[in-house]
Amino acid sequence: MVTVYGIKNCDTVKKTLAWFADNGIEARLHDYRVDGIDADFLAQVEPLFGWQELVNKRSTTWRNLDDATKQNLDQQTALALLLQQPTLVKRPIVLGGSKPLIGFNAKSYTDLFCGSKRGLMKNSIITLAHELIRRPSISLLDF
């Protein structure tokens, strides 16, 4: 199962959850506001994306920070700030697939989560077609 980390009110998180539902992929939401985040989670995702990518500089929380905090941000202070204010974590973070993702891009999600499924379906249809041509006496009910 895929876990989507974010905030349920976030439009991008809503889009992500809708995309998974539309594509028949089970996903659960880990809501930062309800479930929280801890240092272990940040230690897990920071090496995957880098601390700069984890900071959501488009958020209201970021805009409300004082300039000194924004200008003096480094790895240590950024991770401490993300722990204090989880709404600063860029969303969504998606874990549980073959590759971790941050943000939402429909094409990236399709390539990662549907590429192999579509390939398998295409191969199955081709195999079925070949069998029907090779053995015309069988019907689809035989499969």
mmCIF file of N, CA and C in Angstrom:
data_model
loop_
_atom_site.group_PDB
_atom_site.id
_atom_site.type_symbol
_atom_site.label_atom_id
_atom_site.label_comp_id
_atom_site.label_asym_id
_atom_site.label_seq_id
_atom_site.Cartn_x
_atom_site.Cartn_y
_atom_site.Cartn_z
ATOM 1 N N MET A 1 0.844 -1.178 0.000
ATOM 2 C CA MET A 1 0.000 0.000 0.000
ATOM 3 C C MET A 1 0.890 1.243 0.000
ATOM 4 N N VAL A 2 0.388 2.267 -0.651
ATOM 5 C CA VAL A 2 1.094 3.536 -0.758
ATOM 6 C C VAL A 2 0.636 4.448 0.377
ATOM 7 N N THR A 3 1.568 5.174 0.958
ATOM 8 C CA THR A 3 1.221 6.159 1.976
ATOM 9 C C THR A 3 1.492 7.549 1.429
ATOM 10 N N VAL A 4 0.486 8.390 1.529
ATOM 11 C CA VAL A 4 0.585 9.780 1.085
ATOM 12 C C VAL A 4 0.701 10.633 2.346
ATOM 13 N N TYR A 5 1.817 11.327 2.476
ATOM 14 C CA TYR A 5 2.054 12.195 3.622
ATOM 15 C C TYR A 5 1.715 13.620 3.220
ATOM 16 N N GLY A 6 0.874 14.265 4.012
ATOM 17 C CA GLY A 6 0.484 15.634 3.705
ATOM 18 C C GLY A 6 -0.592 16.115 4.650
ATOM 19 N N ILE A 7 -1.406 17.020 4.160
ATOM 20 C CA ILE A 7 -2.506 17.604 4.932
ATOM 21 C C ILE A 7 -3.770 17.421 4.111
ATOM 22 N N LYS A 8 -4.820 16.888 4.731
ATOM 23 C CA LYS A 8 -6.025 16.534 3.982
ATOM 24 C C LYS A 8 -6.678 17.730 3.290
ATOM 25 N N ASN A 9 -6.487 18.940 3.798
ATOM 26 C CA ASN A 9 -7.091 20.130 3.166
ATOM 27 C C ASN A 9 -6.286 20.654 1.988
ATOM 28 N N CYS A 10 -5.081 20.173 1.797
ATOM 29 C CA CYS A 10 -4.202 20.645 0.724
ATOM 30 C C CYS A 10 -4.747 20.181 -0.633
ATOM 31 N N ASP A 11 -4.895 21.106 -1.566
ATOM 32 C CA ASP A 11 -5.419 20.770 -2.893
ATOM 33 C C ASP A 11 -4.542 19.748 -3.614
ATOM 34 N N THR A 12 -3.228 19.871 -3.458
ATOM 35 C CA THR A 12 -2.331 18.930 -4.130
ATOM 36 C C THR A 12 -2.461 17.532 -3.538
ATOM 37 N N VAL A 13 -2.643 17.450 -2.243
ATOM 38 C CA VAL A 13 -2.856 16.150 -1.591
ATOM 39 C C VAL A 13 -4.187 15.564 -2.048
ATOM 40 N N LYS A 14 -5.211 16.391 -2.130
ATOM 41 C CA LYS A 14 -6.517 15.920 -2.623
ATOM 42 C C LYS A 14 -6.389 15.380 -4.047
ATOM 43 N N LYS A 15 -5.650 16.099 -4.894
ATOM 44 C CA LYS A 15 -5.424 15.663 -6.276
ATOM 45 C C LYS A 15 -4.702 14.318 -6.310
ATOM 46 N N THR A 16 -3.713 14.185 -5.444
ATOM 47 C CA THR A 16 -2.935 12.943 -5.376
ATOM 48 C C THR A 16 -3.800 11.769 -4.945
ATOM 49 N N LEU A 17 -4.577 11.953 -3.894
ATOM 50 C CA LEU A 17 -5.460 10.879 -3.415
ATOM 51 C C LEU A 17 -6.504 10.517 -4.468
ATOM 52 N N ALA A 18 -7.031 11.525 -5.162
ATOM 53 C CA ALA A 18 -7.996 11.268 -6.241
ATOM 54 C C ALA A 18 -7.335 10.481 -7.364
ATOM 55 N N TRP A 19 -6.093 10.826 -7.694
ATOM 56 C CA TRP A 19 -5.381 10.120 -8.767
ATOM 57 C C TRP A 19 -5.241 8.637 -8.398
ATOM 58 N N PHE A 20 -4.835 8.361 -7.165
ATOM 59 C CA PHE A 20 -4.699 6.958 -6.740
ATOM 60 C C PHE A 20 -6.044 6.240 -6.796
ATOM 61 N N ALA A 21 -7.098 6.870 -6.314
ATOM 62 C CA ALA A 21 -8.431 6.255 -6.345
ATOM 63 C C ALA A 21 -8.869 5.994 -7.782
ATOM 64 N N ASP A 22 -8.668 6.956 -8.659
ATOM 65 C CA ASP A 22 -9.060 6.810 -10.069
ATOM 66 C C ASP A 22 -8.299 5.697 -10.768
ATOM 67 N N ASN A 23 -7.098 5.398 -10.283
ATOM 68 C CA ASN A 23 -6.271 4.371 -10.913
ATOM 69 C C ASN A 23 -6.300 3.043 -10.155
ATOM 70 N N GLY A 24 -7.222 2.931 -9.210
ATOM 71 C CA GLY A 24 -7.408 1.671 -8.496
ATOM 72 C C GLY A 24 -6.237 1.266 -7.625
ATOM 73 N N ILE A 25 -5.518 2.255 -7.105
ATOM 74 C CA ILE A 25 -4.358 1.974 -6.261
ATOM 75 C C ILE A 25 -4.701 2.387 -4.835
ATOM 76 N N GLU A 26 -4.541 1.439 -3.918
ATOM 77 C CA GLU A 26 -4.871 1.720 -2.519
ATOM 78 C C GLU A 26 -3.824 2.661 -1.919
ATOM 79 N N ALA A 27 -4.318 3.745 -1.354
ATOM 80 C CA ALA A 27 -3.429 4.728 -0.734
ATOM 81 C C ALA A 27 -4.055 5.187 0.576
ATOM 82 N N ARG A 28 -3.213 5.394 1.556
ATOM 83 C CA ARG A 28 -3.719 5.926 2.821
ATOM 84 C C ARG A 28 -3.033 7.260 3.080
ATOM 85 N N LEU A 29 -3.742 8.147 3.749
ATOM 86 C CA LEU A 29 -3.229 9.470 4.066
ATOM 87 C C LEU A 29 -2.650 9.482 5.474
ATOM 88 N N HIS A 30 -1.449 9.988 5.574
ATOM 89 C CA HIS A 30 -0.852 10.298 6.877
ATOM 90 C C HIS A 30 -0.898 11.817 6.980
ATOM 91 N N ASP A 31 -1.854 12.313 7.737
ATOM 92 C CA ASP A 31 -2.075 13.757 7.850
ATOM 93 C C ASP A 31 -1.134 14.328 8.903
ATOM 94 N N TYR A 32 -0.279 15.265 8.481
ATOM 95 C CA TYR A 32 0.682 15.869 9.407
ATOM 96 C C TYR A 32 -0.008 16.501 10.610
ATOM 97 N N ARG A 33 -1.165 17.095 10.388
ATOM 98 C CA ARG A 33 -1.851 17.785 11.483
ATOM 99 C C ARG A 33 -2.473 16.799 12.475
ATOM 100 N N VAL A 34 -2.954 15.681 11.964
ATOM 101 C CA VAL A 34 -3.624 14.690 12.819
ATOM 102 C C VAL A 34 -2.614 13.679 13.368
ATOM 103 N N ASP A 35 -1.806 13.112 12.481
ATOM 104 C CA ASP A 35 -0.886 12.041 12.852
ATOM 105 C C ASP A 35 0.493 12.545 13.269
ATOM 106 N N GLY A 36 0.792 13.801 12.920
ATOM 107 C CA GLY A 36 2.079 14.397 13.259
ATOM 108 C C GLY A 36 3.219 13.852 12.431
ATOM 109 N N ILE A 37 4.393 14.405 12.664
ATOM 110 C CA ILE A 37 5.627 13.868 12.079
ATOM 111 C C ILE A 37 6.665 13.874 13.184
ATOM 112 N N ASP A 38 7.678 13.045 13.017
ATOM 113 C CA ASP A 38 8.726 12.987 14.025
ATOM 114 C C ASP A 38 10.085 13.024 13.353
ATOM 115 N N ALA A 39 11.115 13.068 14.170
ATOM 116 C CA ALA A 39 12.481 13.150 13.654
ATOM 117 C C ALA A 39 12.840 11.931 12.809
ATOM 118 N N ASP A 40 12.289 10.761 13.160
ATOM 119 C CA ASP A 40 12.569 9.548 12.382
ATOM 120 C C ASP A 40 12.049 9.669 10.949
ATOM 121 N N PHE A 41 10.854 10.237 10.806
ATOM 122 C CA PHE A 41 10.294 10.431 9.467
ATOM 123 C C PHE A 41 11.176 11.376 8.659
ATOM 124 N N LEU A 42 11.571 12.485 9.261
ATOM 125 C CA LEU A 42 12.429 13.441 8.548
ATOM 126 C C LEU A 42 13.786 12.820 8.219
ATOM 127 N N ALA A 43 14.310 12.004 9.124
ATOM 128 C CA ALA A 43 15.581 11.316 8.864
ATOM 129 C C ALA A 43 15.443 10.321 7.714
ATOM 130 N N GLN A 44 14.250 9.783 7.524
ATOM 131 C CA GLN A 44 13.998 8.846 6.421
ATOM 132 C C GLN A 44 13.888 9.579 5.081
ATOM 133 N N VAL A 45 13.180 10.703 5.053
ATOM 134 C CA VAL A 45 12.908 11.357 3.767
ATOM 135 C C VAL A 45 13.958 12.389 3.355
ATOM 136 N N GLU A 46 14.710 12.911 4.311
ATOM 137 C CA GLU A 46 15.712 13.932 3.960
ATOM 138 C C GLU A 46 16.765 13.408 2.990
ATOM 139 N N PRO A 47 17.303 12.197 3.196
ATOM 140 C CA PRO A 47 18.275 11.683 2.218
ATOM 141 C C PRO A 47 17.652 11.402 0.842
ATOM 142 N N LEU A 48 16.348 11.159 0.804
ATOM 143 C CA LEU A 48 15.677 10.866 -0.469
ATOM 144 C C LEU A 48 15.486 12.105 -1.325
ATOM 145 N N PHE A 49 15.187 13.234 -0.684
ATOM 146 C CA PHE A 49 14.830 14.444 -1.428
ATOM 147 C C PHE A 49 15.769 15.624 -1.182
ATOM 148 N N GLY A 50 16.495 15.600 -0.080
ATOM 149 C CA GLY A 50 17.312 16.746 0.313
ATOM 150 C C GLY A 50 16.485 17.703 1.154
ATOM 151 N N TRP A 51 17.111 18.338 2.126
ATOM 152 C CA TRP A 51 16.362 19.205 3.037
ATOM 153 C C TRP A 51 15.766 20.407 2.322
ATOM 154 N N GLN A 52 16.438 20.925 1.293
ATOM 155 C CA GLN A 52 15.908 22.090 0.566
ATOM 156 C C GLN A 52 14.578 21.770 -0.105
ATOM 157 N N GLU A 53 14.461 20.553 -0.646
ATOM 158 C CA GLU A 53 13.237 20.147 -1.338
ATOM 159 C C GLU A 53 12.093 19.896 -0.354
ATOM 160 N N LEU A 54 12.414 19.560 0.879
ATOM 161 C CA LEU A 54 11.380 19.283 1.874
ATOM 162 C C LEU A 54 10.669 20.544 2.353
ATOM 163 N N VAL A 55 11.327 21.693 2.238
ATOM 164 C CA VAL A 55 10.747 22.946 2.732
ATOM 165 C C VAL A 55 9.796 23.514 1.677
ATOM 166 N N ASN A 56 8.548 23.664 2.069
ATOM 167 C CA ASN A 56 7.519 24.192 1.168
ATOM 168 C C ASN A 56 7.547 25.724 1.213
ATOM 169 N N LYS A 57 8.257 26.296 0.262
ATOM 170 C CA LYS A 57 8.427 27.749 0.239
ATOM 171 C C LYS A 57 7.228 28.473 -0.374
ATOM 172 N N ARG A 58 6.221 27.718 -0.759
ATOM 173 C CA ARG A 58 4.989 28.330 -1.278
ATOM 174 C C ARG A 58 3.896 28.402 -0.211
ATOM 175 N N SER A 59 4.186 27.861 0.961
ATOM 176 C CA SER A 59 3.160 27.788 2.002
ATOM 177 C C SER A 59 2.991 29.117 2.733
ATOM 178 N N THR A 60 1.836 29.286 3.307
ATOM 179 C CA THR A 60 1.554 30.458 4.139
ATOM 180 C C THR A 60 2.495 30.477 5.338
ATOM 181 N N THR A 61 2.779 29.306 5.880
ATOM 182 C CA THR A 61 3.680 29.218 7.032
ATOM 183 C C THR A 61 5.053 29.790 6.674
ATOM 184 N N TRP A 62 5.552 29.460 5.494
ATOM 185 C CA TRP A 62 6.850 29.985 5.042
ATOM 186 C C TRP A 62 6.792 31.512 4.911
ATOM 187 N N ARG A 63 5.742 32.000 4.299
ATOM 188 C CA ARG A 63 5.617 33.447 4.104
ATOM 189 C C ARG A 63 5.540 34.191 5.433
ATOM 190 N N ASN A 64 5.031 33.532 6.465
ATOM 191 C CA ASN A 64 4.898 34.164 7.778
ATOM 192 C C ASN A 64 6.175 34.095 8.628
ATOM 193 N N LEU A 65 7.183 33.362 8.159
ATOM 194 C CA LEU A 65 8.442 33.298 8.909
ATOM 195 C C LEU A 65 9.186 34.623 8.783
ATOM 196 N N ASP A 66 9.971 34.949 9.804
ATOM 197 C CA ASP A 66 10.764 36.178 9.717
ATOM 198 C C ASP A 66 11.909 35.977 8.724
ATOM 199 N N ASP A 67 12.379 37.066 8.159
ATOM 200 C CA ASP A 67 13.418 37.017 7.123
ATOM 201 C C ASP A 67 14.712 36.383 7.626
ATOM 202 N N ALA A 68 15.065 36.629 8.871
ATOM 203 C CA ALA A 68 16.301 36.060 9.422
ATOM 204 C C ALA A 68 16.253 34.529 9.393
ATOM 205 N N THR A 69 15.109 33.958 9.743
ATOM 206 C CA THR A 69 14.964 32.501 9.726
ATOM 207 C C THR A 69 15.098 31.980 8.293
ATOM 208 N N LYS A 70 14.437 32.643 7.355
ATOM 209 C CA LYS A 70 14.497 32.204 5.954
ATOM 210 C C LYS A 70 15.917 32.286 5.400
ATOM 211 N N GLN A 71 16.618 33.345 5.710
ATOM 212 C CA GLN A 71 17.957 33.565 5.135
ATOM 213 C C GLN A 71 19.037 32.696 5.770
ATOM 214 N N ASN A 72 18.839 32.271 7.007
ATOM 215 C CA ASN A 72 19.853 31.490 7.713
ATOM 216 C C ASN A 72 19.514 30.006 7.784
ATOM 217 N N LEU A 73 18.700 29.549 6.879
ATOM 218 C CA LEU A 73 18.263 28.161 6.889
ATOM 219 C C LEU A 73 19.386 27.243 6.397
ATOM 220 N N ASP A 74 19.674 26.221 7.182
ATOM 221 C CA ASP A 74 20.590 25.161 6.775
ATOM 222 C C ASP A 74 19.918 23.837 7.127
ATOM 223 N N GLN A 75 20.598 22.735 6.890
ATOM 224 C CA GLN A 75 19.983 21.424 7.115
ATOM 225 C C GLN A 75 19.461 21.274 8.542
ATOM 226 N N GLN A 76 20.291 21.574 9.505
ATOM 227 C CA GLN A 76 19.913 21.379 10.909
ATOM 228 C C GLN A 76 18.733 22.257 11.307
ATOM 229 N N THR A 77 18.781 23.547 10.959
ATOM 230 C CA THR A 77 17.688 24.445 11.340
ATOM 231 C C THR A 77 16.423 24.130 10.548
ATOM 232 N N ALA A 78 16.590 23.709 9.294
ATOM 233 C CA ALA A 78 15.415 23.371 8.480
ATOM 234 C C ALA A 78 14.681 22.172 9.067
ATOM 235 N N LEU A 79 15.408 21.130 9.421
ATOM 236 C CA LEU A 79 14.770 19.935 9.974
ATOM 237 C C LEU A 79 14.110 20.233 11.323
ATOM 238 N N ALA A 80 14.747 21.057 12.135
ATOM 239 C CA ALA A 80 14.147 21.450 13.416
ATOM 240 C C ALA A 80 12.870 22.252 13.173
ATOM 241 N N LEU A 81 12.903 23.142 12.201
ATOM 242 C CA LEU A 81 11.740 23.963 11.872
ATOM 243 C C LEU A 81 10.591 23.103 11.334
ATOM 244 N N LEU A 82 10.918 22.109 10.501
ATOM 245 C CA LEU A 82 9.895 21.208 9.956
ATOM 246 C C LEU A 82 9.230 20.399 11.066
ATOM 247 N N LEU A 83 9.998 20.026 12.084
ATOM 248 C CA LEU A 83 9.422 19.320 13.227
ATOM 249 C C LEU A 83 8.464 20.218 14.008
ATOM 250 N N GLN A 84 8.850 21.471 14.175
ATOM 251 C CA GLN A 84 8.014 22.429 14.909
ATOM 252 C C GLN A 84 6.764 22.803 14.133
ATOM 253 N N GLN A 85 6.914 22.932 12.805
ATOM 254 C CA GLN A 85 5.813 23.402 11.971
ATOM 255 C C GLN A 85 5.634 22.467 10.770
ATOM 256 N N PRO A 86 4.950 21.352 10.971
ATOM 257 C CA PRO A 86 4.794 20.352 9.901
ATOM 258 C C PRO A 86 4.137 20.892 8.629
ATOM 259 N N THR A 87 3.409 21.992 8.724
ATOM 260 C CA THR A 87 2.801 22.545 7.506
ATOM 261 C C THR A 87 3.856 23.106 6.560
ATOM 262 N N LEU A 88 5.095 23.201 7.014
ATOM 263 C CA LEU A 88 6.189 23.644 6.145
ATOM 264 C C LEU A 88 6.739 22.522 5.267
ATOM 265 N N VAL A 89 6.358 21.286 5.558
ATOM 266 C CA VAL A 89 6.849 20.156 4.759
ATOM 267 C C VAL A 89 6.116 20.150 3.425
ATOM 268 N N LYS A 90 6.891 20.092 2.349
ATOM 269 C CA LYS A 90 6.296 20.055 1.004
ATOM 270 C C LYS A 90 5.406 18.831 0.889
ATOM 271 N N ARG A 91 4.305 18.986 0.153
ATOM 272 C CA ARG A 91 3.331 17.909 0.051
ATOM 273 C C ARG A 91 2.915 17.678 -1.399
ATOM 274 N N PRO A 92 2.488 16.474 -1.631
ATOM 275 C CA PRO A 92 2.590 15.290 -0.785
ATOM 276 C C PRO A 92 3.953 14.624 -0.915
ATOM 277 N N ILE A 93 4.256 13.810 0.052
ATOM 278 C CA ILE A 93 5.369 12.865 -0.045
ATOM 279 C C ILE A 93 4.707 11.502 -0.159
ATOM 280 N N VAL A 94 5.094 10.746 -1.165
ATOM 281 C CA VAL A 94 4.491 9.433 -1.414
ATOM 282 C C VAL A 94 5.558 8.357 -1.237
ATOM 283 N N LEU A 95 5.296 7.466 -0.298
ATOM 284 C CA LEU A 95 6.203 6.346 -0.034
ATOM 285 C C LEU A 95 5.432 5.043 -0.182
ATOM 286 N N GLY A 96 6.133 4.016 -0.589
ATOM 287 C CA GLY A 96 5.498 2.698 -0.710
ATOM 288 C C GLY A 96 5.512 2.182 -2.129
ATOM 289 N N GLY A 97 5.835 3.031 -3.079
ATOM 290 C CA GLY A 97 5.994 2.589 -4.456
ATOM 291 C C GLY A 97 7.449 2.184 -4.675
ATOM 292 N N SER A 98 7.805 1.937 -5.910
ATOM 293 C CA SER A 98 9.186 1.538 -6.196
ATOM 294 C C SER A 98 10.145 2.720 -6.104
ATOM 295 N N LYS A 99 9.599 3.933 -6.085
ATOM 296 C CA LYS A 99 10.420 5.139 -6.018
ATOM 297 C C LYS A 99 9.668 6.176 -5.180
ATOM 298 N N PRO A 100 10.345 6.831 -4.244
ATOM 299 C CA PRO A 100 9.661 7.868 -3.459
ATOM 300 C C PRO A 100 9.390 9.101 -4.317
ATOM 301 N N LEU A 101 8.267 9.753 -4.047
ATOM 302 C CA LEU A 101 7.888 10.946 -4.815
ATOM 303 C C LEU A 101 7.581 12.096 -3.863
ATOM 304 N N ILE A 102 7.825 13.312 -4.355
ATOM 305 C CA ILE A 102 7.444 14.499 -3.608
ATOM 306 C C ILE A 102 6.761 15.442 -4.589
ATOM 307 N N GLY A 103 5.629 16.025 -4.167
ATOM 308 C CA GLY A 103 4.837 16.844 -5.080
ATOM 309 C C GLY A 103 3.944 15.955 -5.927
ATOM 310 N N PHE A 104 3.171 16.583 -6.809
ATOM 311 C CA PHE A 104 2.283 15.803 -7.683
ATOM 312 C C PHE A 104 2.533 16.163 -9.133
ATOM 313 N N ASN A 105 2.765 15.131 -9.926
ATOM 314 C CA ASN A 105 2.894 15.253 -11.374
ATOM 315 C C ASN A 105 2.240 14.007 -11.959
ATOM 316 N N ALA A 106 1.106 14.181 -12.623
ATOM 317 C CA ALA A 106 0.321 13.043 -13.115
ATOM 318 C C ALA A 106 1.146 12.110 -13.999
ATOM 319 N N LYS A 107 1.983 12.664 -14.860
ATOM 320 C CA LYS A 107 2.776 11.819 -15.751
ATOM 321 C C LYS A 107 3.768 10.960 -14.958
ATOM 322 N N SER A 108 4.422 11.557 -13.977
ATOM 323 C CA SER A 108 5.358 10.788 -13.153
ATOM 324 C C SER A 108 4.642 9.669 -12.405
ATOM 325 N N TYR A 109 3.468 9.976 -11.883
ATOM 326 C CA TYR A 109 2.695 8.973 -11.159
ATOM 327 C C TYR A 109 2.261 7.854 -12.105
ATOM 328 N N THR A 110 1.791 8.222 -13.291
ATOM 329 C CA THR A 110 1.366 7.223 -14.276
ATOM 330 C C THR A 110 2.538 6.337 -14.681
ATOM 331 N N ASP A 111 3.680 6.956 -14.977
ATOM 332 C CA ASP A 111 4.859 6.182 -15.368
ATOM 333 C C ASP A 111 5.273 5.212 -14.263
ATOM 334 N N LEU A 112 5.245 5.685 -13.028
ATOM 335 C CA LEU A 112 5.717 4.862 -11.920
ATOM 336 C C LEU A 112 4.724 3.782 -11.514
ATOM 337 N N PHE A 113 3.444 4.149 -11.400
ATOM 338 C CA PHE A 113 2.461 3.222 -10.846
ATOM 339 C C PHE A 113 1.662 2.447 -11.889
ATOM 340 N N CYS A 114 1.561 2.957 -13.096
ATOM 341 C CA CYS A 114 0.708 2.301 -14.099
ATOM 342 C C CYS A 114 1.487 1.723 -15.263
ATOM 343 N N GLY A 115 2.720 2.130 -15.430
ATOM 344 C CA GLY A 115 3.500 1.676 -16.577
ATOM 345 C C GLY A 115 3.561 0.171 -16.681
ATOM 346 N N SER A 116 3.948 -0.503 -15.614
ATOM 347 C CA SER A 116 4.085 -1.957 -15.659
ATOM 348 C C SER A 116 2.719 -2.630 -15.755
ATOM 349 N N LYS A 117 1.703 -2.056 -15.105
ATOM 350 C CA LYS A 117 0.364 -2.641 -15.150
ATOM 351 C C LYS A 117 -0.173 -2.594 -16.582
ATOM 352 N N ARG A 118 0.011 -1.457 -17.243
ATOM 353 C CA ARG A 118 -0.452 -1.336 -18.627
ATOM 354 C C ARG A 118 0.335 -2.245 -19.547
ATOM 355 N N GLY A 119 1.637 -2.388 -19.284
ATOM 356 C CA GLY A 119 2.461 -3.280 -20.083
ATOM 357 C C GLY A 119 2.005 -4.720 -19.946
ATOM 358 N N LEU A 120 1.683 -5.145 -18.738
ATOM 359 C CA LEU A 120 1.192 -6.506 -18.514
ATOM 360 C C LEU A 120 -0.134 -6.731 -19.218
ATOM 361 N N MET A 121 -1.017 -5.731 -19.146
ATOM 362 C CA MET A 121 -2.321 -5.865 -19.787
ATOM 363 C C MET A 121 -2.152 -5.979 -21.309
ATOM 364 N N LYS A 122 -1.288 -5.133 -21.869
ATOM 365 C CA LYS A 122 -1.048 -5.167 -23.309
ATOM 366 C C LYS A 122 -0.494 -6.533 -23.721
ATOM 367 N N ASN A 123 0.468 -7.048 -22.952
ATOM 368 C CA ASN A 123 1.041 -8.366 -23.266
ATOM 369 C C ASN A 123 0.000 -9.468 -23.159
ATOM 370 N N SER A 124 -0.890 -9.388 -22.183
ATOM 371 C CA SER A 124 -1.939 -10.401 -22.024
ATOM 372 C C SER A 124 -2.902 -10.379 -23.201
ATOM 373 N N ILE A 125 -3.258 -9.208 -23.659
ATOM 374 C CA ILE A 125 -4.164 -9.083 -24.812
ATOM 375 C C ILE A 125 -3.505 -9.632 -26.069
ATOM 376 N N ILE A 126 -2.234 -9.336 -26.259
ATOM 377 C CA ILE A 126 -1.515 -9.852 -27.434
ATOM 378 C C ILE A 126 -1.435 -11.375 -27.370
ATOM 379 N N THR A 127 -1.131 -11.919 -26.193
ATOM 380 C CA THR A 127 -1.067 -13.375 -26.025
ATOM 381 C C THR A 127 -2.418 -14.006 -26.328
ATOM 382 N N LEU A 128 -3.489 -13.418 -25.808
ATOM 383 C CA LEU A 128 -4.831 -13.920 -26.055
ATOM 384 C C LEU A 128 -5.154 -13.885 -27.553
ATOM 385 N N ALA A 129 -4.835 -12.799 -28.210
ATOM 386 C CA ALA A 129 -5.089 -12.674 -29.652
ATOM 387 C C ALA A 129 -4.330 -13.745 -30.439
ATOM 388 N N HIS A 130 -3.074 -13.975 -30.078
ATOM 389 C CA HIS A 130 -2.283 -15.005 -30.762
ATOM 390 C C HIS A 130 -2.886 -16.390 -30.574
ATOM 391 N N GLU A 131 -3.351 -16.674 -29.355
ATOM 392 C CA GLU A 131 -3.973 -17.972 -29.087
ATOM 393 C C GLU A 131 -5.263 -18.136 -29.888
ATOM 394 N N LEU A 132 -6.060 -17.066 -29.973
ATOM 395 C CA LEU A 132 -7.314 -17.147 -30.736
ATOM 396 C C LEU A 132 -7.051 -17.346 -32.223
ATOM 397 N N ILE A 133 -5.997 -16.764 -32.731
ATOM 398 C CA ILE A 133 -5.639 -16.936 -34.156
ATOM 399 C C ILE A 133 -5.087 -18.341 -34.381
ATOM 400 N N ARG A 134 -4.233 -18.772 -33.475
ATOM 401 C CA ARG A 134 -3.576 -20.077 -33.622
ATOM 402 C C ARG A 134 -4.558 -21.230 -33.460
ATOM 403 N N ARG A 135 -5.525 -21.068 -32.568
ATOM 404 C CA ARG A 135 -6.486 -22.135 -32.313
ATOM 405 C C ARG A 135 -7.907 -21.571 -32.420
ATOM 406 N N PRO A 136 -8.410 -21.447 -33.640
ATOM 407 C CA PRO A 136 -9.712 -20.832 -33.838
ATOM 408 C C PRO A 136 -10.873 -21.607 -33.192
ATOM 409 N N SER A 137 -10.629 -22.855 -32.806
ATOM 410 C CA SER A 137 -11.699 -23.652 -32.214
ATOM 411 C C SER A 137 -11.984 -23.264 -30.754
ATOM 412 N N ILE A 138 -11.100 -22.486 -30.142
ATOM 413 C CA ILE A 138 -11.345 -22.080 -28.748
ATOM 414 C C ILE A 138 -12.106 -20.750 -28.722
ATOM 415 N N SER A 139 -12.721 -20.502 -27.605
ATOM 416 C CA SER A 139 -13.440 -19.234 -27.449
ATOM 417 C C SER A 139 -12.866 -18.488 -26.250
ATOM 418 N N LEU A 140 -13.312 -17.269 -26.086
ATOM 419 C CA LEU A 140 -12.871 -16.466 -24.939
ATOM 420 C C LEU A 140 -13.262 -17.112 -23.618
ATOM 421 N N LEU A 141 -14.313 -17.905 -23.633
ATOM 422 C CA LEU A 141 -14.756 -18.556 -22.402
ATOM 423 C C LEU A 141 -13.754 -19.589 -21.904
ATOM 424 N N ASP A 142 -12.863 -20.033 -22.790
ATOM 425 C CA ASP A 142 -11.850 -21.006 -22.401
ATOM 426 C C ASP A 142 -10.731 -20.365 -21.553
ATOM 427 N N PHE A 143 -10.686 -19.055 -21.499
ATOM 428 C CA PHE A 143 -9.617 -18.365 -20.765
ATOM 429 C C PHE A 143 -10.063 -17.940 -19.406
#
